[in-house]
């Protein structure tokens, strides 16, 4: 059975390009264009991994999604990878080592992400 990944991002081009890359690798990919829909899909679908943007309907929506997931016993163990340009926009540089206690995610990746990098990130966070 293929691993299930949910991508939450408000940019339709990024959603589609990441979906194409991951579909080609055999992953079952589900997309959501905002945090509210994304959380609903995570609850319903129980994915193996969530790829999450930060700045969507608000500047910190992705962080709010990660807090909600980690506070929910059914979702707290699902790995989350932030893929965002938030550092470029805000000037803040995020890392798991420095911000892991404040922002409960497994990895931070700066956009844009090249296809091979995306595949490597997904494999690493799925333990594959």
mmCIF file of C-alpha atoms in Angstrom:
data_model
loop_
_atom_site.group_PDB
_atom_site.id
_atom_site.type_symbol
_atom_site.label_atom_id
_atom_site.label_comp_id
_atom_site.label_asym_id
_atom_site.label_seq_id
_atom_site.Cartn_x
_atom_site.Cartn_y
_atom_site.Cartn_z
ATOM 1 C CA UNK A 1 0.000 0.000 0.000
ATOM 2 C CA UNK A 2 1.386 3.395 -0.940
ATOM 3 C CA UNK A 3 2.119 6.035 1.666
ATOM 4 C CA UNK A 4 -0.409 8.843 1.967
ATOM 5 C CA UNK A 5 0.771 12.463 1.921
ATOM 6 C CA UNK A 6 -1.315 15.595 2.421
ATOM 7 C CA UNK A 7 0.011 18.846 0.966
ATOM 8 C CA UNK A 8 -1.485 22.035 2.449
ATOM 9 C CA UNK A 9 -0.609 25.147 0.453
ATOM 10 C CA UNK A 10 -2.618 28.074 -0.915
ATOM 11 C CA UNK A 11 -0.645 28.287 -4.169
ATOM 12 C CA UNK A 12 -2.371 26.056 -6.767
ATOM 13 C CA UNK A 13 0.780 25.864 -8.919
ATOM 14 C CA UNK A 14 2.876 24.603 -6.007
ATOM 15 C CA UNK A 15 0.176 22.134 -4.987
ATOM 16 C CA UNK A 16 -0.020 20.744 -8.501
ATOM 17 C CA UNK A 17 3.723 20.581 -9.106
ATOM 18 C CA UNK A 18 4.427 18.795 -5.805
ATOM 19 C CA UNK A 19 1.485 16.449 -6.400
ATOM 20 C CA UNK A 20 2.790 15.515 -9.868
ATOM 21 C CA UNK A 21 6.287 14.785 -8.522
ATOM 22 C CA UNK A 22 4.995 12.671 -5.631
ATOM 23 C CA UNK A 23 2.321 10.874 -7.692
ATOM 24 C CA UNK A 24 5.087 9.826 -10.086
ATOM 25 C CA UNK A 25 6.955 8.288 -7.129
ATOM 26 C CA UNK A 26 3.889 6.210 -6.233
ATOM 27 C CA UNK A 27 2.612 8.191 -3.261
ATOM 28 C CA UNK A 28 -1.097 8.723 -2.630
ATOM 29 C CA UNK A 29 -1.282 12.545 -2.587
ATOM 30 C CA UNK A 30 -4.165 14.620 -1.246
ATOM 31 C CA UNK A 31 -4.167 18.416 -1.406
ATOM 32 C CA UNK A 32 -5.781 21.236 0.544
ATOM 33 C CA UNK A 33 -5.574 24.953 -0.165
ATOM 34 C CA UNK A 34 -5.936 26.252 3.400
ATOM 35 C CA UNK A 35 -5.378 25.195 6.986
ATOM 36 C CA UNK A 36 -9.019 24.531 7.851
ATOM 37 C CA UNK A 37 -9.540 22.154 4.917
ATOM 38 C CA UNK A 38 -6.109 20.670 5.517
ATOM 39 C CA UNK A 39 -6.863 19.826 9.151
ATOM 40 C CA UNK A 40 -10.178 18.241 8.156
ATOM 41 C CA UNK A 41 -8.418 16.103 5.552
ATOM 42 C CA UNK A 42 -5.667 15.110 7.982
ATOM 43 C CA UNK A 43 -8.289 13.983 10.519
ATOM 44 C CA UNK A 44 -10.274 12.062 7.910
ATOM 45 C CA UNK A 45 -7.410 10.562 5.883
ATOM 46 C CA UNK A 46 -4.771 9.846 8.566
ATOM 47 C CA UNK A 47 -1.796 10.493 6.244
ATOM 48 C CA UNK A 48 1.740 9.250 6.785
ATOM 49 C CA UNK A 49 3.137 12.772 6.233
ATOM 50 C CA UNK A 50 1.949 16.387 5.964
ATOM 51 C CA UNK A 51 3.739 18.974 3.799
ATOM 52 C CA UNK A 52 2.640 22.371 5.056
ATOM 53 C CA UNK A 53 2.966 25.977 3.953
ATOM 54 C CA UNK A 54 2.992 28.692 6.626
ATOM 55 C CA UNK A 55 1.536 31.832 5.040
ATOM 56 C CA UNK A 56 -1.912 31.103 3.667
ATOM 57 C CA UNK A 57 -5.091 32.891 4.797
ATOM 58 C CA UNK A 58 -3.003 34.375 7.625
ATOM 59 C CA UNK A 59 0.738 34.876 8.042
ATOM 60 C CA UNK A 60 1.012 32.037 10.560
ATOM 61 C CA UNK A 61 -1.762 29.661 9.472
ATOM 62 C CA UNK A 62 0.653 26.772 8.938
ATOM 63 C CA UNK A 63 2.027 27.153 12.458
ATOM 64 C CA UNK A 64 -1.558 27.076 13.794
ATOM 65 C CA UNK A 65 -2.193 23.852 11.843
ATOM 66 C CA UNK A 66 0.934 22.283 13.345
ATOM 67 C CA UNK A 67 -0.146 23.280 16.888
ATOM 68 C CA UNK A 68 -3.621 21.819 16.314
ATOM 69 C CA UNK A 69 -2.196 18.576 14.950
ATOM 70 C CA UNK A 70 0.272 18.105 17.800
ATOM 71 C CA UNK A 71 -2.456 18.831 20.402
ATOM 72 C CA UNK A 72 -4.754 16.137 18.962
ATOM 73 C CA UNK A 73 -4.010 12.561 20.106
ATOM 74 C CA UNK A 74 -5.101 11.176 16.719
ATOM 75 C CA UNK A 75 -2.770 13.459 14.738
ATOM 76 C CA UNK A 76 0.150 14.167 17.083
ATOM 77 C CA UNK A 77 2.431 11.465 15.674
ATOM 78 C CA UNK A 78 2.027 12.414 11.997
ATOM 79 C CA UNK A 79 5.283 13.970 10.727
ATOM 80 C CA UNK A 80 4.999 17.574 9.507
ATOM 81 C CA UNK A 81 7.402 19.261 7.094
ATOM 82 C CA UNK A 82 7.059 23.024 6.674
ATOM 83 C CA UNK A 83 7.773 24.019 3.066
ATOM 84 C CA UNK A 84 7.508 27.786 2.944
ATOM 85 C CA UNK A 85 9.044 31.057 1.900
ATOM 86 C CA UNK A 86 8.239 32.525 5.330
ATOM 87 C CA UNK A 87 11.946 33.161 6.020
ATOM 88 C CA UNK A 88 12.312 35.174 2.812
ATOM 89 C CA UNK A 89 9.240 37.265 3.639
ATOM 90 C CA UNK A 90 9.743 37.774 7.377
ATOM 91 C CA UNK A 91 13.526 37.653 7.625
ATOM 92 C CA UNK A 92 13.263 35.030 10.375
ATOM 93 C CA UNK A 93 15.256 31.871 9.807
ATOM 94 C CA UNK A 94 13.520 28.779 11.185
ATOM 95 C CA UNK A 95 15.117 25.458 12.061
ATOM 96 C CA UNK A 96 14.016 22.375 13.990
ATOM 97 C CA UNK A 97 17.019 22.665 16.277
ATOM 98 C CA UNK A 98 16.405 26.304 17.185
ATOM 99 C CA UNK A 99 12.594 26.478 16.993
ATOM 100 C CA UNK A 100 11.497 22.877 17.620
ATOM 101 C CA UNK A 101 10.057 23.600 21.062
ATOM 102 C CA UNK A 102 8.127 26.619 19.785
ATOM 103 C CA UNK A 103 7.042 25.222 16.412
ATOM 104 C CA UNK A 104 6.322 21.503 16.599
ATOM 105 C CA UNK A 105 7.348 20.272 13.151
ATOM 106 C CA UNK A 106 9.843 17.683 11.946
ATOM 107 C CA UNK A 107 11.618 19.794 9.342
ATOM 108 C CA UNK A 108 11.719 23.273 7.807
ATOM 109 C CA UNK A 109 12.397 23.623 4.079
ATOM 110 C CA UNK A 110 12.669 26.904 2.193
ATOM 111 C CA UNK A 111 10.767 27.343 -1.083
ATOM 112 C CA UNK A 112 11.355 26.803 -3.924
ATOM 113 C CA UNK A 113 11.918 23.045 -3.648
ATOM 114 C CA UNK A 114 13.352 21.125 -6.579
ATOM 115 C CA UNK A 115 11.734 17.748 -7.425
ATOM 116 C CA UNK A 116 14.692 15.621 -6.266
ATOM 117 C CA UNK A 117 14.918 17.607 -3.022
ATOM 118 C CA UNK A 118 11.175 17.081 -2.441
ATOM 119 C CA UNK A 119 11.498 13.325 -2.956
ATOM 120 C CA UNK A 120 14.506 13.175 -0.611
ATOM 121 C CA UNK A 121 12.634 15.159 2.074
ATOM 122 C CA UNK A 122 9.591 12.910 1.805
ATOM 123 C CA UNK A 123 11.643 9.705 1.953
ATOM 124 C CA UNK A 124 13.613 10.973 4.939
ATOM 125 C CA UNK A 125 10.489 11.940 6.881
ATOM 126 C CA UNK A 126 8.706 8.696 6.031
ATOM 127 C CA UNK A 127 11.735 6.726 7.160
ATOM 128 C CA UNK A 128 12.087 5.199 3.702
#
